[in-house]
């Protein structure tokens, strides 16, 4: 009993040191220090060189825009909240649609090589088109509502997911499939027990890109024609030379993309932990 109490006391005493070592030894402090250095240099350059606010606003002005945009009530014209909700909804719906269609089509083309040889050149040609040129067509066909922005987000998400799904399917070891067939495994079992798990590292690589591209697609759609959304607000601030608001919205978009990518990292850590572990061992 005394030994147990002693071990518990030692564990509690060592816990703050372990947390301190984890924080001090992490790269987060270095990243934060770099951010502080950039902000201080930015503020000093703007103050010393007397740069006009319509060219480069000071960090303090950008912070004031952020505070005003997020502290205002949702029905206030200066509030960021309703525009953030619209853009986030467009990006999420387009993300889900693009992921589902991209993965299914990628697996289908990889499963039937002849179909891949026939249709893949057309898919690649469409992928090579500048997406900003497609956005006006979406507005003409679907109007100024949410639909064209969702389609733009889905289109940008679709291609990396399809390519990575095909690469993941082709990466499966044929010997594993032959062994499963020798054990009388059905096609459904082979697909869900071998092909899908083997493709997960490739799929998550596509998800990391798609999480950012979904926001980009929504913003591009809002640039062409929208009455709400961060892209519309960004264009409005830029036309009015309100650079403080422009930089504030760029920070919001960057944080939004980072947040979605972080969710993908957490999902990968949970559902594809063996691939992350092998990478760690490899280094």
Coordinates of C-alpha atoms in Angstrom, one line a residue:
X1 CA 0.0 0.0 0.0
X2 CA 2.8 2.4 0.9
X3 CA 4.6 1.5 -2.4
X4 CA 1.5 2.3 -4.3
X5 CA 1.1 5.7 -2.6
X6 CA 4.8 6.5 -3.2
X7 CA 4.4 5.7 -6.9
X8 CA 1.3 7.8 -7.2
X9 CA 3.2 10.7 -5.4
X10 CA 6.1 10.4 -7.8
X11 CA 3.8 10.3 -10.8
X12 CA 2.0 13.5 -9.6
X13 CA 5.4 15.2 -8.9
X14 CA 6.8 14.3 -12.3
X15 CA 3.7 15.3 -14.2
X16 CA 4.4 19.1 -14.3
X17 CA 7.9 18.4 -15.5
X18 CA 6.7 16.1 -18.3
X19 CA 4.2 18.8 -19.4
X20 CA 6.9 21.5 -19.3
X21 CA 9.3 19.3 -21.3
X22 CA 6.5 18.6 -23.8
X23 CA 5.7 22.3 -24.2
X24 CA 9.3 23.6 -24.2
X25 CA 10.5 20.9 -26.5
X26 CA 7.7 21.3 -29.0
X27 CA 7.8 23.3 -32.2
X28 CA 4.8 25.3 -31.1
X29 CA 6.9 27.8 -29.2
X30 CA 9.2 28.3 -32.1
X31 CA 6.3 28.9 -34.4
X32 CA 4.8 31.4 -32.0
X33 CA 8.1 33.2 -31.6
X34 CA 8.3 33.5 -35.4
X35 CA 4.8 34.9 -35.5
X36 CA 5.6 37.5 -32.9
X37 CA 8.8 38.5 -34.8
X38 CA 6.8 38.9 -38.0
X39 CA 4.2 41.1 -36.3
X40 CA 6.8 43.3 -34.6
X41 CA 8.7 43.7 -37.8
X42 CA 5.5 44.5 -39.7
X43 CA 4.5 47.1 -37.1
X44 CA 7.9 48.7 -37.0
X45 CA 8.2 48.8 -40.8
X46 CA 4.8 50.5 -41.2
X47 CA 5.6 53.0 -38.4
X48 CA 9.1 53.9 -39.4
X49 CA 8.5 54.1 -43.2
X50 CA 5.1 55.8 -42.7
X51 CA 3.4 53.4 -45.1
X52 CA -0.2 54.5 -45.9
X53 CA -2.9 52.4 -44.5
X54 CA -4.5 51.8 -48.0
X55 CA -1.2 50.1 -49.1
X56 CA -0.2 48.2 -46.0
X57 CA -2.2 48.5 -42.7
X58 CA -0.5 48.1 -39.4
X59 CA -1.2 44.9 -37.4
X60 CA -3.0 47.0 -34.7
X61 CA -5.4 48.2 -37.4
X62 CA -6.0 44.6 -38.6
X63 CA -6.6 43.5 -35.0
X64 CA -9.2 46.4 -34.7
X65 CA -11.0 45.1 -37.7
X66 CA -11.0 41.5 -36.4
X67 CA -12.4 42.7 -33.0
X68 CA -15.0 44.8 -34.6
X69 CA -16.0 42.1 -37.1
X70 CA -16.4 39.4 -34.4
X71 CA -17.8 41.5 -31.6
X72 CA -20.6 43.0 -33.6
X73 CA -24.1 41.4 -33.5
X74 CA -24.9 39.1 -36.4
X75 CA -27.4 41.5 -37.8
X76 CA -24.8 44.4 -37.8
X77 CA -23.5 45.2 -41.4
X78 CA -19.9 45.1 -40.1
X79 CA -20.3 41.6 -38.5
X80 CA -18.2 38.8 -40.0
X81 CA -20.4 36.1 -38.5
X82 CA -23.2 35.7 -41.2
X83 CA -20.6 35.8 -44.0
X84 CA -18.4 33.3 -42.2
X85 CA -21.4 31.0 -41.8
X86 CA -22.3 31.2 -45.5
X87 CA -18.8 30.5 -46.7
X88 CA -18.3 27.7 -44.2
X89 CA -21.5 26.0 -45.3
X90 CA -20.6 26.3 -49.0
X91 CA -17.2 24.8 -48.3
X92 CA -18.4 22.0 -46.2
X93 CA -21.2 20.9 -48.5
X94 CA -18.9 21.1 -51.5
X95 CA -16.2 19.3 -49.6
X96 CA -18.5 16.3 -48.7
X97 CA -19.9 16.1 -52.2
X98 CA -16.5 16.3 -53.9
X99 CA -15.0 13.7 -51.6
X100 CA -17.8 11.2 -52.1
X101 CA -17.9 11.5 -55.9
X102 CA -14.1 11.7 -56.3
X103 CA -13.4 8.6 -54.2
X104 CA -16.2 6.5 -55.8
X105 CA -15.2 7.5 -59.4
X106 CA -11.5 7.0 -58.6
X107 CA -12.1 3.5 -57.3
X108 CA -14.3 2.7 -60.2
X109 CA -11.8 3.9 -62.8
X110 CA -8.9 2.0 -61.0
X111 CA -11.0 -1.2 -60.9
X112 CA -11.8 -1.1 -64.6
X113 CA -8.5 -0.3 -66.4
X114 CA -10.3 0.1 -69.8
X115 CA -12.6 2.7 -68.4
X116 CA -9.6 4.5 -66.9
X117 CA -7.8 4.5 -70.3
X118 CA -10.9 5.9 -72.0
X119 CA -12.1 8.6 -69.6
X120 CA -8.9 9.6 -67.8
X121 CA -7.6 11.9 -70.6
X122 CA -10.9 13.9 -70.6
X123 CA -10.9 14.2 -66.8
X124 CA -7.3 15.5 -66.9
X125 CA -8.1 17.9 -69.6
X126 CA -11.0 19.3 -67.5
X127 CA -8.8 19.5 -64.5
X128 CA -6.3 21.6 -66.5
X129 CA -8.9 24.3 -67.1
X130 CA -8.6 27.4 -64.9
X131 CA -11.3 27.1 -62.4
X132 CA -11.9 30.9 -62.3
X133 CA -13.1 30.5 -65.9
X134 CA -15.7 28.0 -64.9
X135 CA -17.1 30.1 -62.1
X136 CA -19.0 32.6 -64.4
X137 CA -20.7 29.6 -66.1
X138 CA -21.8 28.3 -62.8
X139 CA -23.4 31.6 -62.0
X140 CA -25.2 31.7 -65.4
X141 CA -26.5 28.2 -65.0
X142 CA -27.3 28.1 -61.3
X143 CA -27.9 31.8 -60.4
X144 CA -26.5 33.9 -57.5
X145 CA -27.5 31.6 -54.7
X146 CA -25.4 29.0 -52.8
X147 CA -25.5 26.4 -55.6
X148 CA -22.7 27.8 -57.8
X149 CA -20.3 28.2 -54.8
X150 CA -21.0 24.7 -53.6
X151 CA -20.3 23.4 -57.1
X152 CA -17.1 25.3 -57.3
X153 CA -15.9 23.9 -54.0
X154 CA -17.0 20.3 -55.1
X155 CA -15.1 20.6 -58.4
X156 CA -11.9 21.7 -56.7
X157 CA -12.2 18.9 -54.1
X158 CA -13.1 16.2 -56.7
X159 CA -9.8 16.0 -58.6
X160 CA -7.3 15.5 -55.8
X161 CA -9.7 12.9 -54.2
X162 CA -10.1 11.0 -57.4
X163 CA -6.4 11.0 -58.2
X164 CA -5.5 9.8 -54.7
X165 CA -8.3 7.2 -54.7
X166 CA -6.9 5.8 -57.9
X167 CA -3.3 5.8 -56.5
X168 CA -4.5 4.1 -53.4
X169 CA -6.3 1.4 -55.3
X170 CA -3.3 0.7 -57.5
X171 CA -1.0 0.6 -54.4
X172 CA -2.7 -2.5 -53.0
X173 CA -0.4 -5.6 -53.0
X174 CA -1.9 -8.1 -55.5
X175 CA -0.6 -11.0 -53.4
X176 CA -2.9 -9.9 -50.6
X177 CA -5.9 -10.0 -52.9
X178 CA -4.9 -13.4 -54.3
X179 CA -4.5 -14.7 -50.7
X180 CA -8.0 -13.3 -49.8
X181 CA -9.5 -15.0 -52.9
X182 CA -7.8 -18.3 -52.0
X183 CA -9.5 -18.0 -48.6
X184 CA -12.9 -17.6 -50.4
X185 CA -13.3 -13.9 -49.5
X186 CA -16.1 -12.2 -51.4
X187 CA -15.5 -9.1 -53.5
X188 CA -17.2 -6.9 -50.8
X189 CA -14.9 -8.3 -48.1
X190 CA -11.8 -7.7 -50.3
X191 CA -12.9 -4.2 -51.0
X192 CA -13.6 -3.2 -47.4
X193 CA -11.0 -5.3 -45.7
X194 CA -8.0 -4.8 -48.0
X195 CA -8.5 -2.2 -50.7
X196 CA -10.0 0.6 -48.5
X197 CA -7.6 0.3 -45.6
X198 CA -4.6 0.1 -48.0
X199 CA -5.9 3.3 -49.7
X200 CA -6.4 5.3 -46.5
X201 CA -3.0 7.0 -46.5
X202 CA -3.6 8.2 -50.1
X203 CA -7.1 9.3 -49.3
X204 CA -6.0 11.3 -46.3
X205 CA -3.3 12.9 -48.4
X206 CA -6.1 14.0 -50.7
X207 CA -8.3 15.1 -47.8
X208 CA -5.5 17.5 -46.5
X209 CA -5.5 19.2 -49.9
X210 CA -9.3 19.1 -50.3
X211 CA -10.0 20.8 -47.0
X212 CA -8.2 23.9 -48.2
X213 CA -9.4 23.7 -51.8
X214 CA -13.0 23.6 -50.6
X215 CA -12.7 27.0 -49.1
X216 CA -10.8 28.3 -52.2
X217 CA -13.7 27.1 -54.4
X218 CA -16.3 28.8 -52.3
X219 CA -14.3 32.1 -52.3
X220 CA -13.8 31.9 -56.1
X221 CA -17.6 31.4 -56.5
X222 CA -18.3 34.4 -54.3
X223 CA -15.9 36.6 -56.2
X224 CA -17.9 36.1 -59.4
X225 CA -21.3 36.7 -57.9
X226 CA -22.7 36.7 -54.4
X227 CA -24.6 38.8 -52.0
X228 CA -23.2 37.1 -48.8
X229 CA -20.0 35.4 -47.9
X230 CA -16.4 36.2 -47.0
X231 CA -15.4 36.3 -50.6
X232 CA -18.0 39.0 -51.4
X233 CA -17.0 40.9 -48.3
X234 CA -13.3 40.6 -49.3
X235 CA -14.0 42.0 -52.7
X236 CA -16.1 44.8 -51.3
X237 CA -13.3 45.9 -48.9
X238 CA -10.7 45.7 -51.7
X239 CA -12.8 47.9 -54.0
X240 CA -13.2 50.5 -51.1
X241 CA -9.5 50.4 -50.4
X242 CA -10.2 49.2 -46.8
X243 CA -7.0 47.2 -46.5
X244 CA -7.4 46.6 -42.8
X245 CA -10.6 44.7 -43.5
X246 CA -8.9 42.8 -46.4
X247 CA -6.1 41.6 -44.2
X248 CA -8.5 40.7 -41.4
X249 CA -10.5 38.5 -43.7
X250 CA -7.4 36.9 -45.1
X251 CA -6.5 36.0 -41.5
X252 CA -10.0 34.5 -41.0
X253 CA -9.7 32.5 -44.2
X254 CA -6.3 31.2 -43.2
X255 CA -7.5 30.2 -39.7
X256 CA -10.5 28.5 -41.3
X257 CA -8.3 26.5 -43.7
X258 CA -6.0 25.6 -40.8
X259 CA -8.9 24.5 -38.7
X260 CA -10.3 22.2 -41.4
X261 CA -6.9 20.7 -42.1
X262 CA -6.4 20.1 -38.3
X263 CA -9.7 18.1 -38.3
X264 CA -8.2 16.0 -41.1
X265 CA -5.1 15.4 -39.1
X266 CA -7.1 14.3 -36.1
X267 CA -9.1 11.9 -38.3
X268 CA -6.0 10.5 -39.8
X269 CA -4.4 10.0 -36.4
X270 CA -7.5 8.0 -35.4
X271 CA -8.3 6.0 -38.5
X272 CA -4.9 5.7 -40.2
X273 CA -2.6 5.5 -37.2
X274 CA -0.4 2.8 -38.7
X275 CA 0.7 4.9 -41.6
X276 CA 1.6 7.8 -39.3
X277 CA 3.5 5.4 -37.1
X278 CA 5.5 3.9 -40.0
X279 CA 6.4 7.5 -41.1
X280 CA 7.7 8.2 -37.6
X281 CA 9.8 5.0 -37.5
X282 CA 11.1 5.8 -41.0
X283 CA 12.5 9.1 -39.9

